[in-house]
mmCIF file of C-alpha atoms in Angstrom:
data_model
loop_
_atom_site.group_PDB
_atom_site.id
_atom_site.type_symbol
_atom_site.label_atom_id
_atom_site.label_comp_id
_atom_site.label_asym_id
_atom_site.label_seq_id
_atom_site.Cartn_x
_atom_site.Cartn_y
_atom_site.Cartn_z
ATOM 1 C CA UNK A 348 0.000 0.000 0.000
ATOM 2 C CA UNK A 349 0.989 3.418 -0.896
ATOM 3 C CA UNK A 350 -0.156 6.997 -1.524
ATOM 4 C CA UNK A 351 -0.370 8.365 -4.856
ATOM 5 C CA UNK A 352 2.094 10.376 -6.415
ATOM 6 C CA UNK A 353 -0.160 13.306 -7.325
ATOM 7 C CA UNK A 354 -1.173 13.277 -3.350
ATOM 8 C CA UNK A 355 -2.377 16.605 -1.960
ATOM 9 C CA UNK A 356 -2.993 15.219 1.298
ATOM 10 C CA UNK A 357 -0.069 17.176 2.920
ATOM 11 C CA UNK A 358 -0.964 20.130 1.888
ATOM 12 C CA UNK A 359 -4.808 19.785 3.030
ATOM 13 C CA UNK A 360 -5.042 17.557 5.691
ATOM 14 C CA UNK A 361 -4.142 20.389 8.650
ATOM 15 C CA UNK A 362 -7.119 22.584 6.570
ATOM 16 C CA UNK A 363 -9.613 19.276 7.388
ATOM 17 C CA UNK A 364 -8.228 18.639 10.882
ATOM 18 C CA UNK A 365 -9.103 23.002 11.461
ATOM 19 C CA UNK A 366 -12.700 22.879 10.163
ATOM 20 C CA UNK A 367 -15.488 22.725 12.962
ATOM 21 C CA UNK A 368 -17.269 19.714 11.442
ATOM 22 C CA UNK A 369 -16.984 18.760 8.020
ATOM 23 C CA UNK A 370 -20.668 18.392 7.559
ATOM 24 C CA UNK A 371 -22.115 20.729 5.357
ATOM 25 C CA UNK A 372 -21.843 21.640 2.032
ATOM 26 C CA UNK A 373 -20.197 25.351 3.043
ATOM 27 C CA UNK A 374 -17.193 23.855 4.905
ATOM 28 C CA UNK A 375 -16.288 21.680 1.921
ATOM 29 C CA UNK A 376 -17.515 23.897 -1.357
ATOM 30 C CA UNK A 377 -15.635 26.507 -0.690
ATOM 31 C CA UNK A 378 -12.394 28.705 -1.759
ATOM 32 C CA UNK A 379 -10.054 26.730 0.750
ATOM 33 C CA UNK A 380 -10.751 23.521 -1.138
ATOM 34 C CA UNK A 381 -10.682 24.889 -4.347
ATOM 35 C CA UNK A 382 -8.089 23.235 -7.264
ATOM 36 C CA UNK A 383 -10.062 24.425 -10.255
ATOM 37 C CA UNK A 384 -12.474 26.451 -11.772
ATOM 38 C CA UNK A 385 -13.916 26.742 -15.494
ATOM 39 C CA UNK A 386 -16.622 29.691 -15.559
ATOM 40 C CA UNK A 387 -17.344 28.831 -19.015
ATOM 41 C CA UNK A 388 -17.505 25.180 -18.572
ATOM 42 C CA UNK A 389 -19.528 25.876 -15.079
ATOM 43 C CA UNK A 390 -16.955 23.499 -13.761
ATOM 44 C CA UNK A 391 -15.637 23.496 -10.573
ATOM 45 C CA UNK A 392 -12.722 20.686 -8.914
ATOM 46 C CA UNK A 393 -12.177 20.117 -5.294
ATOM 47 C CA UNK A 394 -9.666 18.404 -3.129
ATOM 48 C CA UNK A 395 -10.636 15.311 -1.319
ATOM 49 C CA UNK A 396 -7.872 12.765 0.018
ATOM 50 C CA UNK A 397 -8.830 9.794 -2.397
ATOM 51 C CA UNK A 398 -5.213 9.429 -2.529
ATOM 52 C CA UNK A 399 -4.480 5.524 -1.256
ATOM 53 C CA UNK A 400 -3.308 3.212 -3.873
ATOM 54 C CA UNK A 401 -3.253 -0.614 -3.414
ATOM 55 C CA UNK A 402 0.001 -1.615 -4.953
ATOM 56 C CA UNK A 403 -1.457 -5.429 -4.467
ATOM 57 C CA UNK A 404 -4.824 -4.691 -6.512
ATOM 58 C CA UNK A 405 -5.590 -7.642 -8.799
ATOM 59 C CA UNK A 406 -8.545 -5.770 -9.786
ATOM 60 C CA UNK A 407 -9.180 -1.353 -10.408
ATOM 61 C CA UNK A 408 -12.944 -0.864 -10.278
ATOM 62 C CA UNK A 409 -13.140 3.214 -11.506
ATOM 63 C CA UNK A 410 -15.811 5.643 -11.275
ATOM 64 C CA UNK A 411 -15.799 9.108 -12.658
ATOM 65 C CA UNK A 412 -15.176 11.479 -10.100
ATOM 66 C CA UNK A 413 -16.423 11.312 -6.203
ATOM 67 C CA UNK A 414 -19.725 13.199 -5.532
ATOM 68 C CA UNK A 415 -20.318 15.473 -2.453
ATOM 69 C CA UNK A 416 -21.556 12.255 -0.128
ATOM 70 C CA UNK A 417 -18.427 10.819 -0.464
ATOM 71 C CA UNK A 418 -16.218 13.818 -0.341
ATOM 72 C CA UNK A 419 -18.300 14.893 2.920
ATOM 73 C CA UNK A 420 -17.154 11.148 4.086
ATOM 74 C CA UNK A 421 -13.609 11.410 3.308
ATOM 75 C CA UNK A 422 -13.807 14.636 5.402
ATOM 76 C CA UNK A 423 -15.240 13.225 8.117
ATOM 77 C CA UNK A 424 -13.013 10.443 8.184
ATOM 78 C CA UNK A 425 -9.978 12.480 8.233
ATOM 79 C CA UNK A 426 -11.498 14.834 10.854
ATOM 80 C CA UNK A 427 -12.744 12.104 13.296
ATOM 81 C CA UNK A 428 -9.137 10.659 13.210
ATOM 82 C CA UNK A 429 -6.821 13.770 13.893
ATOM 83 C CA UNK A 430 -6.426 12.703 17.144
ATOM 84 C CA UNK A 431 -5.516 9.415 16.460
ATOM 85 C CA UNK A 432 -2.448 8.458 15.933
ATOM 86 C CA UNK A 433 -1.870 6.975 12.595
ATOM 87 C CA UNK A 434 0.457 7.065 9.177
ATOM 88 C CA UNK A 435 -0.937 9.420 6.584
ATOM 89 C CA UNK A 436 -1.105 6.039 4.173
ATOM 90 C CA UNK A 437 -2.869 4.546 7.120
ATOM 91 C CA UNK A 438 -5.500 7.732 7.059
ATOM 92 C CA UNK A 439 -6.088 7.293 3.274
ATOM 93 C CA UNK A 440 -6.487 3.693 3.618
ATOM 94 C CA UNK A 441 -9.698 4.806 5.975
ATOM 95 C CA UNK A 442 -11.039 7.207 3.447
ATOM 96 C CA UNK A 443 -10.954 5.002 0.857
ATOM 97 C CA UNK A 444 -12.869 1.614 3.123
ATOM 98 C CA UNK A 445 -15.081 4.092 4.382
ATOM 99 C CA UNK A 446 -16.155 5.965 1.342
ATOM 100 C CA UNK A 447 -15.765 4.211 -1.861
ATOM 101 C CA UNK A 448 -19.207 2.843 -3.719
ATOM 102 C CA UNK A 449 -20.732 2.720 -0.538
ATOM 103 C CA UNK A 450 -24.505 2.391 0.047
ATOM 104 C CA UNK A 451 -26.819 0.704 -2.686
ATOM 105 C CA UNK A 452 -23.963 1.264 -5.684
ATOM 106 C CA UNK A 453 -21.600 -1.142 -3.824
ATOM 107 C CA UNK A 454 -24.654 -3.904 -3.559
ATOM 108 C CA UNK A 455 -25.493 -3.487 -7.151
ATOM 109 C CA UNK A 456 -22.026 -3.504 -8.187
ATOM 110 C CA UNK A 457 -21.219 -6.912 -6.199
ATOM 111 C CA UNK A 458 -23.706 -8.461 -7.591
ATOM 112 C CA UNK A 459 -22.975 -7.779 -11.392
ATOM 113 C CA UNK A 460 -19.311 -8.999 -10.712
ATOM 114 C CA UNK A 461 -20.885 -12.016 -8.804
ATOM 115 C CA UNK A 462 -22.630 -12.812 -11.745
ATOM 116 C CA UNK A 463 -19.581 -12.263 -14.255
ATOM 117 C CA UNK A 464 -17.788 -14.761 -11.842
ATOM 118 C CA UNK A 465 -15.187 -12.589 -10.812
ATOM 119 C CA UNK A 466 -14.686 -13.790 -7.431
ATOM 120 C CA UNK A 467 -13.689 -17.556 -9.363
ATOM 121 C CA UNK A 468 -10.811 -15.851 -10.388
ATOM 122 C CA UNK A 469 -9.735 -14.024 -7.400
ATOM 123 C CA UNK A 470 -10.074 -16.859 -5.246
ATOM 124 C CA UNK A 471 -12.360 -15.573 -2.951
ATOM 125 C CA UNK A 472 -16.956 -16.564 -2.374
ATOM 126 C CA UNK A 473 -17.901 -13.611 -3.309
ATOM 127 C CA UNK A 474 -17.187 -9.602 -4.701
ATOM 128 C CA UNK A 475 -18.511 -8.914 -1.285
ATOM 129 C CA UNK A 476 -15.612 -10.180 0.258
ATOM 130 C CA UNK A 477 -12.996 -7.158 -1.677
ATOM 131 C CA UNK A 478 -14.761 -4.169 0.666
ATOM 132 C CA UNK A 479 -14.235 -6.264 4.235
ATOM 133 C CA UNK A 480 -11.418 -8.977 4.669
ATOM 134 C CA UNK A 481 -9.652 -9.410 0.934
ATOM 135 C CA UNK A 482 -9.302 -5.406 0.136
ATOM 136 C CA UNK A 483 -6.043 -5.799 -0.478
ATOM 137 C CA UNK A 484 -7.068 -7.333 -3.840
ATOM 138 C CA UNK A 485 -9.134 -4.185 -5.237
ATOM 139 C CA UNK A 486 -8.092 -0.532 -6.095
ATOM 140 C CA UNK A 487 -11.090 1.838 -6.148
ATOM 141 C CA UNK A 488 -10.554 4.847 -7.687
ATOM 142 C CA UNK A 489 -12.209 7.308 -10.236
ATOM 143 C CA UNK A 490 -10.472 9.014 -13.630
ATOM 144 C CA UNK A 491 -11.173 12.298 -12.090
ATOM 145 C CA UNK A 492 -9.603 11.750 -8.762
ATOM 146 C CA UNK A 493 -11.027 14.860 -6.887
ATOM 147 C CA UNK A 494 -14.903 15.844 -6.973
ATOM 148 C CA UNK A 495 -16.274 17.706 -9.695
ATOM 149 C CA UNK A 496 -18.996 19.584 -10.022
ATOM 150 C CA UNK A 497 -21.055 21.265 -13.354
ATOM 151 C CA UNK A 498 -23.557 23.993 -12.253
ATOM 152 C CA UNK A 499 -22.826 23.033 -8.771
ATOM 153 C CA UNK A 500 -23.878 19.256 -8.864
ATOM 154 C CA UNK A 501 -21.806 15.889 -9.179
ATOM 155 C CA UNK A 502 -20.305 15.745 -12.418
ATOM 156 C CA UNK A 503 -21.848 13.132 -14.501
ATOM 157 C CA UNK A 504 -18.827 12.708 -17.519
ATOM 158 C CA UNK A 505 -21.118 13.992 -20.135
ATOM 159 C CA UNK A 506 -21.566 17.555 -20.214
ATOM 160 C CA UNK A 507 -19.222 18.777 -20.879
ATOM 161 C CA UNK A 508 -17.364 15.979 -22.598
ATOM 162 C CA UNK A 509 -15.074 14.089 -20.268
ATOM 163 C CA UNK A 510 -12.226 13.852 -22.713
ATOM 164 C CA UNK A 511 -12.667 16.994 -25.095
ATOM 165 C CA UNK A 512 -12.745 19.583 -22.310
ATOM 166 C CA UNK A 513 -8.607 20.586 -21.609
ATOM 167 C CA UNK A 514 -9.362 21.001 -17.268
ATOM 168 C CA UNK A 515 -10.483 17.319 -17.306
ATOM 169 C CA UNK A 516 -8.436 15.724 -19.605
ATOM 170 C CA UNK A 517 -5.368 17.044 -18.135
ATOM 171 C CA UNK A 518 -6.264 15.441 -14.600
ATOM 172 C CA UNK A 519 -7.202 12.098 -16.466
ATOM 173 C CA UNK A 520 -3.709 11.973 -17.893
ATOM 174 C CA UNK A 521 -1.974 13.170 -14.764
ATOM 175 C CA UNK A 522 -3.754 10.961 -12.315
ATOM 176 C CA UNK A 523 -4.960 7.935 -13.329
ATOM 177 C CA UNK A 524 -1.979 6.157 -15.212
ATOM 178 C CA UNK A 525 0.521 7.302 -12.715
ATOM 179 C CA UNK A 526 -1.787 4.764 -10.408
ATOM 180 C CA UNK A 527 -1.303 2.129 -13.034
ATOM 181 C CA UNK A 528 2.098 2.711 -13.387
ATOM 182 C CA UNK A 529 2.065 0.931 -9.531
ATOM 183 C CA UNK A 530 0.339 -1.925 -10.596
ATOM 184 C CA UNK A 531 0.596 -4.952 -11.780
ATOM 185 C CA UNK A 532 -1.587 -5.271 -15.102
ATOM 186 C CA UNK A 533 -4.973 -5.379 -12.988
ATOM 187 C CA UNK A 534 -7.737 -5.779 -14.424
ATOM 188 C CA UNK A 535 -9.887 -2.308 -14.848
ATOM 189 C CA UNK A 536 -13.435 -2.604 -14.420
ATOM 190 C CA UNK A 537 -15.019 1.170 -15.922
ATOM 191 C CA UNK A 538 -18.123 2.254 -14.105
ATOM 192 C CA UNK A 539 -20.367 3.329 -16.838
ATOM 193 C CA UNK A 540 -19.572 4.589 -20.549
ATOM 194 C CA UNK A 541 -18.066 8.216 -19.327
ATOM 195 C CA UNK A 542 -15.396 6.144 -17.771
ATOM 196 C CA UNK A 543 -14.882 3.539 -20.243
ATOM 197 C CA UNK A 544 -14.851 6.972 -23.167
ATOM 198 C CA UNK A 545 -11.662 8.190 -20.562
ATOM 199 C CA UNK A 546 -10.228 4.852 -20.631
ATOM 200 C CA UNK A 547 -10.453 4.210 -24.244
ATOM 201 C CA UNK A 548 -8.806 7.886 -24.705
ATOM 202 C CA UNK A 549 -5.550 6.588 -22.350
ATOM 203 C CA UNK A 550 -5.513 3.463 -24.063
ATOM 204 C CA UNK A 551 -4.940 5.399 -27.551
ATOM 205 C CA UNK A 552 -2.519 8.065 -25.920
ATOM 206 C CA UNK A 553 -0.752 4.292 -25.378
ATOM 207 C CA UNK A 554 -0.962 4.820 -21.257
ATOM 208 C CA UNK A 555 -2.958 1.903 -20.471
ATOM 209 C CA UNK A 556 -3.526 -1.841 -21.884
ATOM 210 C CA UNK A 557 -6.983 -1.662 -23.750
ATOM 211 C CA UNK A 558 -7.059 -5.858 -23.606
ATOM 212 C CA UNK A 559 -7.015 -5.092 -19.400
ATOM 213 C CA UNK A 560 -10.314 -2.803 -19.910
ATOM 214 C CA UNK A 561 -13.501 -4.601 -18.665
ATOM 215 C CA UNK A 562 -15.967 -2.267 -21.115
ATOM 216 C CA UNK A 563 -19.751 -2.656 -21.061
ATOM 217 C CA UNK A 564 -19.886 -2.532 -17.156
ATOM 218 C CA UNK A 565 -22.970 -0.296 -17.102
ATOM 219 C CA UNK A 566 -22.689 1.999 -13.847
ATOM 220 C CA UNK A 567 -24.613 0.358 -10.998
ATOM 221 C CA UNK A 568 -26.422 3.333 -9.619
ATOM 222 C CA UNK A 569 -29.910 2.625 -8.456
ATOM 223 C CA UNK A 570 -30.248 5.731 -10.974
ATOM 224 C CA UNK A 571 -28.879 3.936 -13.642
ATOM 225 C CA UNK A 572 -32.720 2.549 -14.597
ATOM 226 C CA UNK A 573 -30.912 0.928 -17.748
ATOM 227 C CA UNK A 574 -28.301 -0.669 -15.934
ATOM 228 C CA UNK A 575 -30.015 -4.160 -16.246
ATOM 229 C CA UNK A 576 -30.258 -4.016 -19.833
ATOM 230 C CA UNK A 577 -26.982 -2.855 -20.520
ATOM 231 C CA UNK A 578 -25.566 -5.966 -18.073
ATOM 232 C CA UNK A 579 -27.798 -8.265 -19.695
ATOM 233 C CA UNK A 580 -26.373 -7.023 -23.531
ATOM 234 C CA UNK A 581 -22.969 -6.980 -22.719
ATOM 235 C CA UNK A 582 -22.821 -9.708 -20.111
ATOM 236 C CA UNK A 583 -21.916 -12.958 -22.703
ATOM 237 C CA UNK A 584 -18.337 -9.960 -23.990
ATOM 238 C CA UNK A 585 -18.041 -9.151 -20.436
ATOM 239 C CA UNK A 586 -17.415 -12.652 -19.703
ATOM 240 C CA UNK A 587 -15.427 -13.681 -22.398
ATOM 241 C CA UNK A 588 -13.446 -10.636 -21.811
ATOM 242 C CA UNK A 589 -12.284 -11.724 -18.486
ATOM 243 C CA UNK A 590 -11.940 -14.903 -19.183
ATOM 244 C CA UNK A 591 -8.946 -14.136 -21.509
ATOM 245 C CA UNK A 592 -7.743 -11.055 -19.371
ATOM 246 C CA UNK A 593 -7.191 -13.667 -16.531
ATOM 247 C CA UNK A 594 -5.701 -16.555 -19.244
ATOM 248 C CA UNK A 595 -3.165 -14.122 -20.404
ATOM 249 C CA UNK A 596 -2.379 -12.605 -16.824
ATOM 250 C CA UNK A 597 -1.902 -16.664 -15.782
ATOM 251 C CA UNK A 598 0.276 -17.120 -18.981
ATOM 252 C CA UNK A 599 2.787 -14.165 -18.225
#
């Protein structure tokens, strides 16, 4: 386990431990957090520490870009342990099992990657098993690694376009294959088509293995009302796609 290299955390973490609570959206949204802003875009980026990185991970499972629940949990997290004595990689580490997918997301994701057999692979009884005892197998993470927000709600990855808008693109490239670069040829499961678009995009720039990119993964939102169809279409290439991913990874 490590932190990232484009890590923050030192020079934010004293700014979390000094806020009254890190509750509400005014503590968090606000100048002292702020890393970017694109008037014209109505894009803004804030810091959050999603900064751990699993050096073991067998398996990347990537969202966009953390919303405001999480970032308000990664705050909290790092706020309700300033008195505690522990490693900055051991803080992270906290943020990331406390925050990541959480809530009905992480139940509809393990059960897509139940049913695409993933734990058969891993060795493990079920997907369930990489957010409690076997997390040392699975790197969560997201192409844009700190919140964004378009017209002052969670950025989605479609407007504006993920990988033709220069503020974004330039934190995919800077963030996300440095993480790879860590790792041992996991396999990357994409959240949704936004993230498989940014994927794709690295993969051409030549930063990233396309034949390690799960794609069709719808994202497993209880929003997502078309996530069941899209699993159901792209389950029987989803399947076949690991199934060689893991063959080759065996082979090597």
């Amino acid at each position: 386990m490590s932190i990232a290299a484009y890590s923050k955390f030192n020079q934010y973490k004293n700014k979390i431990h000094s806020l009254a609570k890190p509750t509400s959206n005014e503590s968090l949204m606000n100048e002292t957090f702020l890393l970017e802003k694109d008037p014209k875009k109505k894009l803004e980026i804030y810091y959050a520490p999603f900064e751990h990185l699993n050096e073991q991970a067998k398996v990347v499972i990537v969202g966009i870009t953390p919303g405001l629940h999480q970032m308000k949990k990664s705050f909290e997290t790092v706020w309700n342990l300033k008195e505690v004595n522990l490693t900055d990689e051991d803080v992270l580490n906290e943020v990331k099992k406390n925050s990541s997918f959480e809530g009905p997301m992480r139940k509809n994701l393990i059960t897509m990657l139940n049913e695409l057999n993933l734990p058969n692979y891993l060795g493990i009884s079920s997907t369930s098993e990489l957010f409690e005892s076997f997390s040392h197998l699975v790197q969560t993470t997201s192409v844009l690694p700190y919140p964004v927000f378009y017209n002052g709600k969670n950025y989605s990855g479609s407007t504006p376009n993920i990988v033709k808008t220069e503020v974004l693109r330039e934190y995919i490239l800077q963030s996300f294959p440095k993480e790879m670069e860590h790792l041992n040829n996991p396999l990357i499961v994409p959240l949704g088509v936004n993230v498989s678009k940014a994927l794709t995009y690295l993969a051409e720039q030549g930063l990233i293995d396309s034949t390690s990119i799960l794609n069709g993964f719808p994202h497993p939102s209880g929003g997502n009302g078309h996530r069941h169809r899209q699993f159901a279409e792209n389950k029987e290439g989803m399947m076949e796609k690991m199934e060689a991913y893991f063959n080759k990874v065996q082979l090597a």
